[in-house]
Coordinates of C-alpha atoms and ligand atoms in Angstrom, one line a residue:
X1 CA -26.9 131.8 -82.6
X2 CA -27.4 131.8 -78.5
X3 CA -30.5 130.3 -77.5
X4 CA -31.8 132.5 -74.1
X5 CA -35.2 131.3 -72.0
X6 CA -37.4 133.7 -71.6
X7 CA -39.6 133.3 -68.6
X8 CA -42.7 135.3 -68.8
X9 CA -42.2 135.6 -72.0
X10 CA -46.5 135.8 -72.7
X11 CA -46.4 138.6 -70.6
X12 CA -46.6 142.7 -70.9
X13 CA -42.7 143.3 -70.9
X14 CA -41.5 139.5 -71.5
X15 CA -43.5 139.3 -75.3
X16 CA -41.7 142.8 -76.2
X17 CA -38.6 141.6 -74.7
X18 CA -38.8 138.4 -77.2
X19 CA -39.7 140.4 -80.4
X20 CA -36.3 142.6 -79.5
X21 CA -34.4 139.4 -79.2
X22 CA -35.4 137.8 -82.1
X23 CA -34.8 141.3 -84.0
X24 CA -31.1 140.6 -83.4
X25 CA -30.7 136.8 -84.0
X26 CA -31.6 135.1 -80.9
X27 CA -33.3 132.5 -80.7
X28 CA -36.0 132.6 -78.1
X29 CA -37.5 129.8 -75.3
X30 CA -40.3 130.8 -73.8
X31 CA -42.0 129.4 -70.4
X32 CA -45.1 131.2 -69.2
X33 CA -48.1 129.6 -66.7
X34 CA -50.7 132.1 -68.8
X35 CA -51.8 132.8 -65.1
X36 CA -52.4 136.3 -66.1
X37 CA -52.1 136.4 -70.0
X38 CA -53.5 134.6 -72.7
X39 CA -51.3 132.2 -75.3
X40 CA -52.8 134.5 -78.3
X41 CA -49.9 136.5 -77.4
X42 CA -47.4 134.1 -79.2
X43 CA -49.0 134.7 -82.3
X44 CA -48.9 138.4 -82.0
X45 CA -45.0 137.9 -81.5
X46 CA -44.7 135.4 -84.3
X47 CA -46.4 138.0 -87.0
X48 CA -44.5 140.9 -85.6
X49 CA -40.2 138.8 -86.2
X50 CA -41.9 136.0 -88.6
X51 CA -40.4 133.3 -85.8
X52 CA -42.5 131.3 -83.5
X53 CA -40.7 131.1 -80.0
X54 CA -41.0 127.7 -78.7
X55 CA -43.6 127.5 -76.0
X56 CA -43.6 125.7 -72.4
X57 CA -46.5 126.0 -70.8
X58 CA -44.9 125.5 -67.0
X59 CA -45.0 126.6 -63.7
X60 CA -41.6 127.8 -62.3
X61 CA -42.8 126.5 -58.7
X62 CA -42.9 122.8 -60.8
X63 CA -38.6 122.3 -60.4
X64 CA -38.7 119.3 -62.5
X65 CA -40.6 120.7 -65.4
X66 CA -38.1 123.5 -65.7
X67 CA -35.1 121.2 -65.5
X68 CA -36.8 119.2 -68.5
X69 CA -36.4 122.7 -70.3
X70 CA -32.7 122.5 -69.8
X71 CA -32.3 119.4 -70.5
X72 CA -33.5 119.4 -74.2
X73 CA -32.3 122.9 -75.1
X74 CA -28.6 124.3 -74.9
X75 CA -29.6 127.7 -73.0
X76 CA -27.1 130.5 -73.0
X77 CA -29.2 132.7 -70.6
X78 CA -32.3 133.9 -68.8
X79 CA -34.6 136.9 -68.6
X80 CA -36.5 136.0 -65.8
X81 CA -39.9 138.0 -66.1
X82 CA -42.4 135.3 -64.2
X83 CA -43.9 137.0 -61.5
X84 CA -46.7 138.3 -59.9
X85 CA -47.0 142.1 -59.9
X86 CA -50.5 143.5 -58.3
X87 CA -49.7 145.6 -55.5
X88 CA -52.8 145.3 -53.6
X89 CA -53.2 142.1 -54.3
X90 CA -49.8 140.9 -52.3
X91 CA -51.0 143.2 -49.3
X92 CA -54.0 140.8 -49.1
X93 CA -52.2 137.6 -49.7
X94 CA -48.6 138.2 -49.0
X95 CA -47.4 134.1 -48.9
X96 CA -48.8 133.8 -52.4
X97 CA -46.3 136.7 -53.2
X98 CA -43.4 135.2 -51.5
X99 CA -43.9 131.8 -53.0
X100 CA -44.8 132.6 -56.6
X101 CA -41.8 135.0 -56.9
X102 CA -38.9 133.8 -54.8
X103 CA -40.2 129.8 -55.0
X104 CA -39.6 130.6 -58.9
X105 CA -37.0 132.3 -58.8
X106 CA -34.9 129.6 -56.7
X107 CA -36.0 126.9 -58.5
X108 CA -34.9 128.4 -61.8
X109 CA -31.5 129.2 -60.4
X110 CA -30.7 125.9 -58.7
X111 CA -31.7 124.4 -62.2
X112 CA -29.4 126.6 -64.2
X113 CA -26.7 126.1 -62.1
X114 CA -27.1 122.2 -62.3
X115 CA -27.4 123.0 -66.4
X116 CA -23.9 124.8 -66.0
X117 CA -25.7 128.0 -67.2
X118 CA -24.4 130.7 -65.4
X119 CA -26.2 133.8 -67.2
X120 CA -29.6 136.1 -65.8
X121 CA -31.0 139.1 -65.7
X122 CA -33.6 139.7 -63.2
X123 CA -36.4 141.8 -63.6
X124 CA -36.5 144.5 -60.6
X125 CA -38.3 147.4 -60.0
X126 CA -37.7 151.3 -59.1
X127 CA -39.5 150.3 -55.8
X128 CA -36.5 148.9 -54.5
X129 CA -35.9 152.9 -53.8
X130 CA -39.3 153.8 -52.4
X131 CA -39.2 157.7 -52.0
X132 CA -35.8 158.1 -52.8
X133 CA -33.8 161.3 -50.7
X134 CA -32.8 162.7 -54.0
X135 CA -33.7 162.7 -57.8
X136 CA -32.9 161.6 -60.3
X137 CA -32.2 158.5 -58.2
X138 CA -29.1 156.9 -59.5
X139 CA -28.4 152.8 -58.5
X140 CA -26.0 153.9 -55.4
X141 CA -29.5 155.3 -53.9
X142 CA -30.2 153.3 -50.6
X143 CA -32.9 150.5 -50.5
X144 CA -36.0 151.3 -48.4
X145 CA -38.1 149.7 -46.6
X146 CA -40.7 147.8 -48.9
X147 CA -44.3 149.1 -48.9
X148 CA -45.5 145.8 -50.2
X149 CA -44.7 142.3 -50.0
X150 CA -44.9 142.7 -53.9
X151 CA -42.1 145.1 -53.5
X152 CA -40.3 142.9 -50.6
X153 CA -39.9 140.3 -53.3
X154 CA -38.2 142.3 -56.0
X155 CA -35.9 143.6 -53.0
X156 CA -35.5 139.5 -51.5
X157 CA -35.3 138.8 -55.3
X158 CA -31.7 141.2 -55.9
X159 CA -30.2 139.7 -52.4
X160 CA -30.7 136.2 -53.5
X161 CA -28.8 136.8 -57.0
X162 CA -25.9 139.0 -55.0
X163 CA -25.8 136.0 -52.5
X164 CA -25.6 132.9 -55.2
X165 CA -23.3 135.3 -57.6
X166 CA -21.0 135.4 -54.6
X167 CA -21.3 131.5 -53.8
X168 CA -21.0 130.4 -57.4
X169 CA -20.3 130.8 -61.3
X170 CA -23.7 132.6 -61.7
X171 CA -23.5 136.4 -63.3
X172 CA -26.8 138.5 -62.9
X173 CA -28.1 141.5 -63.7
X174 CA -30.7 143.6 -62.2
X175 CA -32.8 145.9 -64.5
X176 CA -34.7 148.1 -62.3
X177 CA -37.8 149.4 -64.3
X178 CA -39.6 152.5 -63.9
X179 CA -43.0 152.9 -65.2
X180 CA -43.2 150.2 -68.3
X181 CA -46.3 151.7 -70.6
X182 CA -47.4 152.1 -74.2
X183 CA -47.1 149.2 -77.0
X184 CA -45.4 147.6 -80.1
X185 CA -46.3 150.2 -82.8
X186 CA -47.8 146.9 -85.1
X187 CA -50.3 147.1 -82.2
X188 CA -50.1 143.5 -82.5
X189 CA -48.7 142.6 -78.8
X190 CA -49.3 144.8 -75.5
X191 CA -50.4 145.3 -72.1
X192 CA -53.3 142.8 -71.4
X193 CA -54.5 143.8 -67.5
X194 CA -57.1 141.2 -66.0
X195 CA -59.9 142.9 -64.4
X196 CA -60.1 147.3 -62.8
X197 CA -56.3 148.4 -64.1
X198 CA -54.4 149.5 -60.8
X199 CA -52.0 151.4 -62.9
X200 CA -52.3 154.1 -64.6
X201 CA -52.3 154.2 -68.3
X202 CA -54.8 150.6 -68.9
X203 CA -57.3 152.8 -66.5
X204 CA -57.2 156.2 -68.9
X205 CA -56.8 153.8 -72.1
X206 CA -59.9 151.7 -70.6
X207 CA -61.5 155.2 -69.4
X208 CA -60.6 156.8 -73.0
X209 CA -62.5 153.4 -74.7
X210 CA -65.5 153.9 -72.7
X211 CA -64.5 150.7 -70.4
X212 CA -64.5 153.1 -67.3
X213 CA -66.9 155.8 -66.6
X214 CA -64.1 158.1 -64.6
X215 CA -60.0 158.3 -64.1
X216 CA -59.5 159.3 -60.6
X217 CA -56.7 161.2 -59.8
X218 CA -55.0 159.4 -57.2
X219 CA -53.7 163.1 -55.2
X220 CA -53.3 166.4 -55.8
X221 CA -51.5 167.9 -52.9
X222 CA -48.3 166.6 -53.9
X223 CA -45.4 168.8 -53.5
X224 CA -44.7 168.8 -57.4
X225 CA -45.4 170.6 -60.8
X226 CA -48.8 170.6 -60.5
X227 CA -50.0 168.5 -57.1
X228 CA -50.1 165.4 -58.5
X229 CA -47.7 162.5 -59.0
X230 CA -44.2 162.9 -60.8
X231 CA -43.0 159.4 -62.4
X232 CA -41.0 158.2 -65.1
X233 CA -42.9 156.5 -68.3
X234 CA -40.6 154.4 -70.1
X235 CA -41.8 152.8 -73.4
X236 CA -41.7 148.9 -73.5
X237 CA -39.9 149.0 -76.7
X238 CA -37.4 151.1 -75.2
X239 CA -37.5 148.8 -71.9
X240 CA -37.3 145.6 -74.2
X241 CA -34.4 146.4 -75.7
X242 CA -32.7 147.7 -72.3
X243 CA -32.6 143.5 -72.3
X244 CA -31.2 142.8 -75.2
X245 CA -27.8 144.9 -74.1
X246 CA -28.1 143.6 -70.8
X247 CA -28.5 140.0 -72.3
X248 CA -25.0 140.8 -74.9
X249 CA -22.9 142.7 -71.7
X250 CA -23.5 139.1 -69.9
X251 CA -22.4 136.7 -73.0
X252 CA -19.5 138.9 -74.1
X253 CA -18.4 138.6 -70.6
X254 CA -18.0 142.7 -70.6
X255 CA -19.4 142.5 -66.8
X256 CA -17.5 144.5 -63.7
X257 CA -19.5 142.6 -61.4
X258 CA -20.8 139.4 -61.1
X259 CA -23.9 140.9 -59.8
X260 CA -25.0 144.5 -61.8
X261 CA -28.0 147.0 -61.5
X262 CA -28.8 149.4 -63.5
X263 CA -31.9 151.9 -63.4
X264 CA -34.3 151.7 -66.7
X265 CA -36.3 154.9 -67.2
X266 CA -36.4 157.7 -69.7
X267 CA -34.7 160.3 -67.1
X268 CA -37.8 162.3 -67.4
X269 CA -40.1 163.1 -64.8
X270 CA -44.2 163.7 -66.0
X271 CA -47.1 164.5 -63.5
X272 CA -50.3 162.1 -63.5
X273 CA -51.9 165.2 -64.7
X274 CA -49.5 166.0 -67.3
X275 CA -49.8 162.5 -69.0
X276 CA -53.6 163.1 -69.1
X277 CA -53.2 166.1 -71.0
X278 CA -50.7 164.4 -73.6
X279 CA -52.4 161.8 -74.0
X280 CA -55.5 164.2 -74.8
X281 CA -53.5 166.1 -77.2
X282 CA -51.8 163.3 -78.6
X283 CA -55.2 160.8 -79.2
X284 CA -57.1 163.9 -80.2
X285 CA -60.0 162.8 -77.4
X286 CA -61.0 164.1 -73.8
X287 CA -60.8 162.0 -70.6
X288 CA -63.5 161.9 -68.0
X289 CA -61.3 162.7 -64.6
X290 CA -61.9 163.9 -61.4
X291 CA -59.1 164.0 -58.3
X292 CA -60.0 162.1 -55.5
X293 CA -57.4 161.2 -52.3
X294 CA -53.8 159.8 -52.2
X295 CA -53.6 155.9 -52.9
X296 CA -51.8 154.1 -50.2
X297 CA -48.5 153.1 -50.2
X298 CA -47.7 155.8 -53.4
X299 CA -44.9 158.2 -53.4
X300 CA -44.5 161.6 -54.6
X301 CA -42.1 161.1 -57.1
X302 CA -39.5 159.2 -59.1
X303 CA -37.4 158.9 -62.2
X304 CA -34.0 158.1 -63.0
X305 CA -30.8 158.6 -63.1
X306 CA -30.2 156.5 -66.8
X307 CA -26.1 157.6 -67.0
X308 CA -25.2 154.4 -65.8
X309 CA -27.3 152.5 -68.4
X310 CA -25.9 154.9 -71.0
X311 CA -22.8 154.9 -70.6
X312 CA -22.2 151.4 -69.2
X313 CA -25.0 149.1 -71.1
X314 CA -24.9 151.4 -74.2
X315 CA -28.3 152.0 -73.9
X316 CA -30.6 155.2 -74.0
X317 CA -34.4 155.5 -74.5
X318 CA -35.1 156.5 -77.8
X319 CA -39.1 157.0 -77.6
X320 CA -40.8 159.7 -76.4
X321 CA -44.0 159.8 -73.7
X322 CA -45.8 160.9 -77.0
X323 CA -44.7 158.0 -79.2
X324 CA -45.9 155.6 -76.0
X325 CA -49.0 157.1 -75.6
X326 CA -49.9 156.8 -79.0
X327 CA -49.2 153.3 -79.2
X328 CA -51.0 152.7 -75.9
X329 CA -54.3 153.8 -77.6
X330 CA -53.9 152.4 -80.5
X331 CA -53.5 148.7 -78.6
X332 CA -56.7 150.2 -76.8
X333 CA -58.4 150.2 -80.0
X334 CA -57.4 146.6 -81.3
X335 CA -58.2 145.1 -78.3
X336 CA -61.7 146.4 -78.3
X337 CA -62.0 145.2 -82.2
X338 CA -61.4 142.1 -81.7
X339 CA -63.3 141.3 -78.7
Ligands
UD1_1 C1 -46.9 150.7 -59.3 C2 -46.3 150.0 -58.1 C3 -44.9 149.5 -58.4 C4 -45.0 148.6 -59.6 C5 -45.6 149.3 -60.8 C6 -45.8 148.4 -61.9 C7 -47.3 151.1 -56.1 C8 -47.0 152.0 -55.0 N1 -46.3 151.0 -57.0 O1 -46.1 151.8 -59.6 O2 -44.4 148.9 -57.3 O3 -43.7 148.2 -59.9 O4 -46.9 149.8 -60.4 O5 -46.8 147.5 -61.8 O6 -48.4 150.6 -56.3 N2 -52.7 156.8 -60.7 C9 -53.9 157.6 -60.7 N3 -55.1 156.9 -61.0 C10 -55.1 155.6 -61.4 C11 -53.9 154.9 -61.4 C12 -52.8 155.5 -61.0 O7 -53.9 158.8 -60.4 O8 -56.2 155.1 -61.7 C13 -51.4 157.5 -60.4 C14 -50.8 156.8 -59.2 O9 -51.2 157.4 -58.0 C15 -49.3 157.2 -59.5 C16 -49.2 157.2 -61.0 O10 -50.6 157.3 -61.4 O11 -49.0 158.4 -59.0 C17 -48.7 155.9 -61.6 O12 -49.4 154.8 -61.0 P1 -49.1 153.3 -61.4 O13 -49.2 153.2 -62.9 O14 -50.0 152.4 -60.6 O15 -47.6 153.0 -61.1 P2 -46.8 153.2 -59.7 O16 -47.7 153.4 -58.6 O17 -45.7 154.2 -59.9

């Protein structure tokens, strides 16, 4: 049984990602700095598999602690989640960006490679793309400019793994997620946003509870469906378990590469508009919306190209928008019942 260190692992996508590994044997390390979650997570993991991960509470900037990690564990690999992730918020302070995520991120590979442990997957985003020339965008799509230092990082992030894949034993792979949403069905671990939501579906869920008076439509003059906003909503479960075949391609040694990417997302492209409407129809209840201007920095739209996860990783997503909208609301609900 392969032991992999999860780092994030209290987080939105990071406690999803542990429940899928424990669902097929692994056992699971996790290190988190609850800088923006809370530890009750780890008992909403531990009812959903029955295991308890075991828990370091540690910042990746802190090298030592991390290499204390290594020392008492045999660790077969990483899914590096630790991050910071708030758009706006790495405008304003852009060295608190670049030092929480690449800081991290160097420090945990010069102590893996000094632990002779040569296997990570690194969690990237569809921003690498910006507004890509063509959709679906498919991985060969060229990188553009970043529109934040938030998305600078993800982008420095993939050029230091290519760089230290080529220098040493490491082998990485880049999972570049489109929009992560919706919850575990249990309801028992899911998105926990600090403060206003900047995306999308905590501000209707929050709006939908009462939390917000009014979703605002960020644009609708976009040249899509219906004006507004085309991306692709891929369910967390589905995400999750993107890293669990990305995680078995690197330990059966099936990689091409040393370095691989490959696009996460449904394949599916749904307007801002058309996800209020489902979720509507879905939740049986009526938002409170009005459209208001384009939010800097957005695009006009995105979603992928997933053949190369398909065919390559063995992986598909399996869940609908429905099925993620559903379980969004219904995390919603807990969270308000047991405040
Ligand atoms: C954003 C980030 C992206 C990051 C991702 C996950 C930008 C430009 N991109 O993606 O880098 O990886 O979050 O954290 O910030 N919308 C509304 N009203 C709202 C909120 C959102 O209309 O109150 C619209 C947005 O304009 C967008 C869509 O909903 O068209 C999705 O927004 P969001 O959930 O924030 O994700 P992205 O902007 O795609």
């Amino acid at each position: 049984m392969h032991t992999i260190l999860v780092t994030g692992g209290l987080g939105f996508i990071g406690a999803h990602t542990t429940v899928a590994l424990q669902e097929q044997g692994f056992e699971v390390i996790i290190i988190d700095n609850l800088s923006n979650t809370r530890l009750s997570v780890l008992d909403g993991i531990t009812a959903i598999s029955g295991k308890k991960p075991i828990f370091y509470k540690i910042d990746l900037k802190e090298k030592g602690s991390i290499s204390q990690v290594f020392k008492a564990h045999k660790i077969a690999g990483v899914i590096h989640f630790a991050a910071s992730k708030a758009v706006n918020e790495s405008v304003e302070n852009p060295l608190l960006y670049y030092q929480n995520n690449l800081t991290s991120l160097v420090n945990l590979l010069q102590v893996m490679l000094e632990n002779d442990c040569q296997n990570i997957i690194f969690s990237s985003s569809c921003t690498v793309y910006g507004q890509a020339d063509t959709l679906p965008i498919n991985e060969d799509a060229p990188i553009k400019p970043a529109e934040s230092p938030y998305g600078n990082t993800k982008q420095i992030g993939e050029e230091i793994l290519l760089d230290t894949t080529k220098a040493s034993v490491l082998k990485a792979i880049a999972l570049r997620y489109f929009n992560p949403i919706g919850a575990h069905h249990s309801a028992l671990i899911g998105e926990l946003p600090l403060g206003v939501p900047q995306n999308l579906i905590p501000f209707v869920t929050q709006t939908a509870a009462g939390i917000r008076p009014l979703l605002s439509i960020f644009g609708a003059d976009y040249p899509t469906i219906d004006g507004t906003a085309v991306r692709d909503y891929i369910h967390v479960v589905d995400l999750a378990n993107a890293h669990v075949k990305a995680v078995a391609r690197l330990l059966d040694k099936k990689q091409i590469d040393a370095f691989e990417v490959f696009n996460v997302g449904t394949g599916k492209g749904t307007s801002v508009l058309q996800v209020i409407k489902t979720f509507e129809k879905v939740n049986h209840l009526k938002l409170n919306y009005k459209i208001v201007g384009r939010r800097a920095g957005d695009i006009t739209a995105a979603y992928a190209d997933t053949a190369k996860a398909n065919t390559i990783l063995g992986w598909s997503a399996t869940q609908s928008l429905e099925d993620a909208l559903i379980s969004a609301w219904k995390w919603q609900k807990k969270l308000q019942s047991s405040k």
